[in-house]
Amino acid sequence: MNRKEKIECIRRQKYFVWGDVVVFTAAFALVLLFFLLSFLTPAAQGNTFSVLYRGEEIFRASLSEDAEYVFYIEDGVGKVSAYGDGESYTDYNVIRVSAGKVSVTRSDCTDGTCRHFGQIAKGDILCLPHDLRIRIDGDGLETDV
Amino acid sequence: MKRAVALLLFCALCLLCGCSAPSYFVEFSLSQNVYSQGEKLSKSEIARLQEDISALLHEIESQVSTETVGSDIDRINAAKAGEKVYVGEHTAAMLEICGQLYKQTGGAFSPALYNLSRLWGFTPEFEGMYTVPRAEPSSQEIAEALSVSSFDDVRVEGNVVVKEKDDVRLDLGGIAKGYMSDCVRALIAERYPDFSGTFSVMSNSVLMGQKQEDAVGLGYTATLENPRADVTGGVSANGALYFTGLSDVAVSTSADNYRFYVYDGTLYKHIIDPFTGKPSQNGVISITVLVPLSQENAGALADAYSTAGFCMPLTQALEFYRSLWEEQGIGAVVITSDFCYDVVGGYTVLQPKEYAALTRPELEDSVENVFSLREGEAQDEVVPCQKEREYISLFSQE
């Protein structure tokens, strides 16, 4: 079979031959590896968390102390204080710090999405109705630029 | 069937690549908390602004890049002596600023060093090989390159550039990113009056207006990147020093930890001294310059001034920066290989521990102060400290 016939034969092939299987398996393995690496590589965990209202930081506390805080909006201003069980708030989210993790345990927001983030040790919890973001801080010092 | 599988794999790879690769060469970042006349810009407004800025940066880059065939600089470099080269508005503006800076710095800042940069292996064609240890070029090669590396051999009249020697070649790398930051600032100011926010074009940052919603009360803050992070312990090793209380200022840093190599115990940096034709060896490892935005071309000046100090004896560089402070309110921080630093001007510069005490007290014990404020007068002779020798040894061949 000369070169021209070989090329014509390859062109007519409908199905995989062994060489194709090897090449595609290797390519699939690479794609899978990169995919898993991008999702499974652990991000650095922080020592503190910050509360941001309308994009601005209004509160920061340590993750090493178990505590409960409440975020609430009063006259359009976002505030955070230690949570007292008996007190009542409007436009609020209760933030619990436990074993170095943060969660929102109660809130009166319209969608309740913030409560479904669960306990986090990295990343953010968002509450869009209250324009609230709870962020686990990075390990280092931060500046504007 | 095979084609379909191949296409699927190709798409998957493209998606994965897209996760991390920047969409354009010049890295640009705009803060997400930006204000105009006290009103916060919406996410869609910011996205539109970023798109327009990206297009602007592309436009400038296509005129001044030495790598782009047919760019203004490419055509100037290829031109014969006496040949008129017509250039675009950005190239013309940059060359005019370069002319002023060349004169003001007595030639320490020069955009005509492309031949020398190439001789020492720091031009883009050597990308990926910058750190490969290599012997110095011969003194004859240096002398030959030096003879065609004077900006005096380039005449600029408006948008016409004429060289007096065939082989003179330009490289606007020492000013282009700063100039770009000026253009970005002009675009933002035109569209959003009384703008407050920050952005960066590579290592050139612009802090516009006053910081809004300043919860910590420090004004804008900036990190002076640690050029010796590789031999620094503690958390936040990437920060050498911290600026606080900033507003309406352009900040630019030049340092020796990008494009360098170590050979026979000497660190060769990409910043070429136009007087010796060799990589700068004045003991300086990092210079940060802060130019108030009230100065015309603040970003371009900050970029160029942060390079110029590498090409003067240390005491002369500090004297130069002192004159800039007295005459124009321009500040500077100069770090040397004995791990000392000098602050010129009235800007607040904090050590990592001081900055941590103000912003993250729980980290005060975990961060490391790397450099010390110089006691007494600086000398031209800088003796590298133990940590510096340790850093250089990281890149030395066995």
XYZ file of C-alpha atoms in Angstrom, chain B:
398
model
C -17.330 10.612 15.291
C -13.583 11.188 15.729
C -13.974 14.800 14.687
C -16.761 15.296 17.218
C -14.656 13.863 20.059
C -11.649 15.948 19.033
C -13.799 19.080 18.920
C -15.218 18.317 22.361
C -11.736 17.881 23.818
C -10.519 21.047 22.158
C -13.429 23.031 23.641
C -12.758 21.577 27.108
C -9.075 22.556 26.904
C -10.002 26.067 25.736
C -12.374 26.437 28.675
C -9.713 25.309 31.125
C -7.140 27.643 29.606
C -9.639 30.483 29.771
C -9.910 29.997 33.537
C -6.476 31.428 34.166
C -5.098 33.170 31.101
C -5.448 36.957 30.910
C -7.199 38.143 27.770
C -4.557 40.733 26.893
C -0.858 41.260 27.368
C -0.856 44.406 29.527
C -2.216 43.425 32.923
C -4.823 45.865 34.131
C -6.969 45.823 37.232
C -9.661 48.222 38.404
C -10.993 48.262 41.956
C -14.604 47.117 42.268
C -15.368 49.894 44.782
C -15.285 53.022 42.671
C -17.331 56.191 43.037
C -18.266 59.198 40.994
C -19.628 62.248 42.792
C -20.150 60.113 45.897
C -22.264 57.515 44.063
C -20.951 53.984 43.760
C -20.641 52.718 40.184
C -22.738 49.676 39.385
C -21.173 46.392 38.267
C -22.396 46.914 34.711
C -20.904 50.438 34.607
C -17.583 49.041 35.835
C -17.698 46.245 33.239
C -18.322 48.771 30.427
C -15.508 50.975 31.691
C -13.126 48.016 31.810
C -13.959 47.089 28.228
C -13.190 50.614 27.004
C -9.969 50.743 29.008
C -8.916 47.403 27.564
C -9.470 48.725 24.032
C -7.447 51.851 24.855
C -4.537 49.816 26.222
C -4.556 47.649 23.086
C -4.457 50.748 20.915
C -1.447 52.188 22.764
C 0.349 48.846 22.888
C -0.047 48.335 19.161
C 1.755 51.652 18.566
C 4.679 51.258 20.956
C 5.393 47.543 21.248
C 8.853 46.557 19.998
C 7.472 43.071 19.264
C 4.592 44.109 17.009
C 5.618 44.161 13.372
C 4.618 47.481 11.837
C 4.251 49.303 15.183
C 5.668 52.822 15.358
C 8.660 51.641 17.375
C 9.259 48.699 15.043
C 9.303 51.074 12.064
C 11.603 53.553 13.842
C 14.015 50.757 14.746
C 14.062 49.485 11.166
C 14.473 52.947 9.614
C 17.696 54.225 8.069
C 19.448 57.386 9.217
C 17.671 60.467 7.888
C 14.488 58.579 7.024
C 11.313 60.262 8.273
C 9.047 57.990 10.320
C 5.523 59.225 10.998
C 4.161 57.993 14.321
C 0.810 57.924 16.112
C -0.296 60.325 18.839
C 0.665 58.034 21.724
C 4.167 57.325 20.443
C 4.701 61.034 19.756
C 3.468 61.989 23.240
C 5.677 59.383 24.915
C 8.758 60.420 22.954
C 8.163 64.052 23.912
C 7.996 63.119 27.610
C 11.087 60.938 27.150
C 12.941 63.921 25.703
C 12.132 66.032 28.771
C 13.089 63.246 31.175
C 16.305 62.467 29.277
C 17.354 66.073 29.712
C 16.195 66.364 33.326
C 17.990 63.185 34.453
C 21.177 64.000 32.547
C 20.689 60.885 30.387
C 20.067 58.470 33.296
C 16.631 57.806 31.841
C 16.924 56.895 28.186
C 14.516 55.183 25.783
C 17.342 54.385 23.340
C 18.764 51.328 25.085
C 17.186 48.564 23.004
C 20.527 47.459 21.514
C 22.090 47.102 24.949
C 19.051 45.303 26.380
C 19.234 42.837 23.505
C 22.983 42.375 23.948
C 22.413 41.432 27.597
C 19.500 39.123 26.697
C 16.638 41.079 28.243
C 14.527 41.897 25.185
C 11.271 39.939 24.636
C 12.853 37.577 22.091
C 14.726 36.008 25.042
C 11.560 35.385 27.065
C 11.865 32.165 29.022
C 15.676 32.471 29.078
C 16.139 35.647 31.128
C 17.388 33.758 34.185
C 19.823 31.495 32.307
C 23.302 32.184 33.745
C 25.606 33.633 31.127
C 28.935 35.406 30.919
C 29.093 39.138 30.274
C 29.348 40.220 26.640
C 32.859 41.329 25.657
C 33.860 44.941 26.286
C 34.056 45.419 22.518
C 30.457 44.227 22.069
C 29.325 46.548 24.878
C 31.214 49.486 23.349
C 29.673 48.810 19.922
C 26.136 48.661 21.340
C 26.793 51.719 23.485
C 27.849 53.724 20.410
C 24.326 53.293 18.988
C 22.409 53.797 22.253
C 22.158 57.545 22.632
C 18.838 59.361 22.534
C 20.818 62.370 21.253
C 20.839 60.537 17.917
C 17.053 60.684 17.657
C 15.200 63.819 16.588
C 11.508 64.119 17.357
C 9.439 66.898 15.827
C 5.740 66.482 16.469
C 4.799 63.146 14.984
C 7.932 62.797 12.877
C 10.946 60.852 14.117
C 14.332 60.897 12.403
C 17.396 58.946 13.499
C 20.947 60.109 12.908
C 22.395 56.593 12.943
C 20.965 53.523 11.228
C 21.362 51.190 14.171
C 19.901 53.300 16.989
C 16.879 51.452 18.381
C 14.225 52.556 20.852
C 12.329 50.759 23.590
C 9.645 52.648 25.515
C 9.345 49.944 28.196
C 10.569 52.349 30.884
C 7.650 54.707 30.455
C 4.875 52.953 28.487
C 2.909 51.449 31.404
C 3.021 54.722 33.316
C 1.880 56.610 30.226
C -0.929 54.071 29.783
C -2.053 54.733 33.357
C -2.250 58.463 32.514
C -4.437 57.722 29.487
C -6.691 55.459 31.563
C -7.019 58.184 34.189
C -7.964 60.738 31.516
C -10.603 58.378 30.093
C -12.105 57.779 33.557
C -12.037 61.464 34.533
C -13.750 62.442 31.290
C -16.548 59.954 31.836
C -16.929 60.071 35.611
C -16.346 63.439 37.284
C -15.037 63.510 40.848
C -13.972 59.876 40.559
C -12.675 57.934 43.566
C -11.074 54.533 43.102
C -7.851 52.740 42.255
C -6.444 50.923 39.250
C -3.145 49.381 38.195
C -1.382 48.901 34.883
C 1.224 46.242 35.761
C 3.331 47.778 38.591
C 1.972 51.287 37.999
C -0.951 52.151 40.274
C -3.115 55.234 40.304
C -5.142 56.168 43.374
C -7.765 58.675 42.338
C -9.576 60.961 44.747
C -9.989 60.189 48.424
C -10.799 56.693 49.675
C -14.561 56.397 50.196
C -16.171 54.529 53.107
C -12.778 54.404 54.797
C -13.626 52.082 57.708
C -10.042 51.838 59.041
C -9.350 55.573 58.556
C -5.995 55.128 56.815
C -6.914 56.614 53.451
C -5.678 54.651 50.460
C -2.992 52.124 51.314
C -0.381 50.556 49.032
C 2.027 47.641 49.360
C 5.636 48.111 48.358
C 6.370 44.678 46.925
C 9.164 42.804 48.617
C 11.871 42.086 46.012
C 13.407 39.571 48.411
C 10.256 37.618 49.310
C 12.162 34.411 48.481
C 14.306 34.826 51.610
C 11.645 36.366 53.850
C 9.748 34.392 56.446
C 6.434 35.017 58.190
C 3.059 35.670 56.653
C 2.738 38.453 54.094
C 6.300 37.965 52.843
C 5.287 39.757 49.639
C 5.034 43.133 51.381
C 8.295 44.946 52.171
C 6.779 48.223 53.335
C 3.332 49.796 53.391
C 2.136 53.267 52.429
C -0.848 54.781 54.222
C -2.755 58.061 53.977
C -2.517 58.219 50.194
C -4.846 60.118 47.867
C -4.627 61.466 44.309
C -1.264 59.918 43.575
C 0.462 57.703 40.991
C 2.713 54.990 42.443
C 5.289 53.073 40.440
C 7.901 50.523 41.466
C 10.960 49.291 39.583
C 12.849 46.388 41.103
C 15.516 43.860 40.210
C 13.457 40.724 40.792
C 12.023 40.644 37.287
C 14.169 39.813 34.269
C 17.481 39.100 35.922
C 20.106 36.413 36.107
C 22.909 35.472 38.431
C 26.357 34.645 37.127
C 29.504 34.136 39.175
C 27.834 35.529 42.316
C 26.626 38.742 40.657
C 22.993 39.603 39.999
C 22.498 41.134 36.552
C 19.239 43.102 36.403
C 17.319 44.134 33.291
C 17.797 47.844 33.989
C 20.735 48.943 31.845
C 22.933 51.850 32.908
C 23.197 54.071 29.804
C 26.598 55.374 30.938
C 28.354 52.014 31.348
C 26.284 49.937 28.933
C 25.987 47.294 31.676
C 23.164 46.266 34.012
C 22.880 48.760 36.865
C 25.229 47.967 39.749
C 24.669 50.876 42.157
C 23.476 48.681 45.029
C 19.799 49.563 44.553
C 17.307 46.688 44.429
C 13.981 48.562 44.394
C 12.715 52.099 43.885
C 9.150 53.254 44.391
C 8.139 56.743 43.297
C 4.943 58.587 44.235
C 3.845 61.463 42.007
C 0.838 63.648 42.937
C -1.841 63.561 40.255
C -1.684 67.348 40.102
C 1.523 66.838 38.078
C 1.007 66.509 34.343
C 1.838 62.965 33.123
C 2.059 61.762 36.742
C 2.001 58.055 35.823
C 4.668 58.366 33.129
C 6.884 60.401 35.461
C 6.516 57.868 38.296
C 7.417 55.035 35.916
C 10.474 56.786 34.469
C 11.761 58.241 37.758
C 11.605 54.812 39.418
C 14.000 53.535 36.726
C 16.323 56.564 36.601
C 17.572 56.101 40.184
C 19.102 52.747 39.208
C 21.418 54.509 36.790
C 23.084 57.001 39.130
C 25.445 56.502 42.071
C 23.273 55.981 45.168
C 24.030 59.333 46.794
C 23.319 61.152 43.529
C 20.050 59.237 43.115
C 18.923 60.233 46.619
C 19.891 63.840 45.929
C 17.904 63.707 42.691
C 14.814 62.418 44.530
C 15.233 65.094 47.234
C 15.146 67.772 44.551
C 12.001 66.208 43.086
C 10.355 66.338 46.511
C 11.321 69.958 47.113
C 10.312 71.145 43.654
C 7.332 68.954 42.785
C 6.211 67.088 45.912
C 7.336 63.777 44.425
C 8.263 61.122 47.000
C 10.478 58.048 46.752
C 11.521 54.966 48.686
C 14.869 53.447 47.726
C 15.845 49.969 48.970
C 19.438 48.777 48.717
C 21.177 45.414 48.857
C 22.303 45.981 52.455
C 18.561 45.714 53.222
C 18.321 49.380 54.236
C 15.857 51.847 52.798
C 15.682 55.615 52.435
C 12.435 57.559 52.397
C 12.443 60.842 50.497
C 9.466 63.128 51.023
C 6.630 63.315 53.475
C 4.754 60.112 52.684
C 3.915 57.711 55.503
C 5.836 54.467 55.100
C 5.224 51.702 57.620
C 7.072 48.508 58.433
C 4.981 45.308 58.114
C 4.647 45.015 61.902
C 3.476 48.636 62.198
C 0.948 48.158 59.413
C -0.276 44.885 60.940
C -0.764 46.633 64.302
C -3.110 49.094 62.609
C -5.021 46.722 60.376
C -4.598 43.122 61.565
C -3.235 43.170 65.156
C -3.506 39.401 65.374
C -0.813 39.141 62.655
C 1.686 41.508 64.276
C 3.824 38.667 65.600
C 3.542 36.647 62.412
C 4.881 39.218 59.959
C 8.551 39.962 59.476
C 10.218 43.354 59.065
C 12.679 42.780 56.245
C 14.338 46.125 55.607
C 15.578 48.774 58.063
C 15.338 52.520 57.750
C 18.884 53.704 57.042
C 20.622 55.357 59.959
C 22.976 58.132 58.911
C 23.960 59.064 55.378
C 23.925 56.598 52.505
C 27.233 55.831 50.773
C 27.803 55.008 47.105
C 29.486 51.769 48.101
C 26.743 49.343 49.204
C 27.895 46.109 50.820
C 25.310 43.337 50.305
C 24.139 41.872 53.603
C 24.010 38.162 54.493
C 20.347 37.882 53.411
C 21.195 39.385 50.035
C 24.003 36.864 49.539
C 21.558 34.140 50.550
C 19.087 35.440 47.928
C 21.723 35.523 45.186
C 22.860 32.020 46.085
C 19.325 30.773 45.354
C 19.957 31.529 41.685
C 23.641 30.602 41.542
C 24.753 27.540 39.648
C 26.121 24.636 41.679
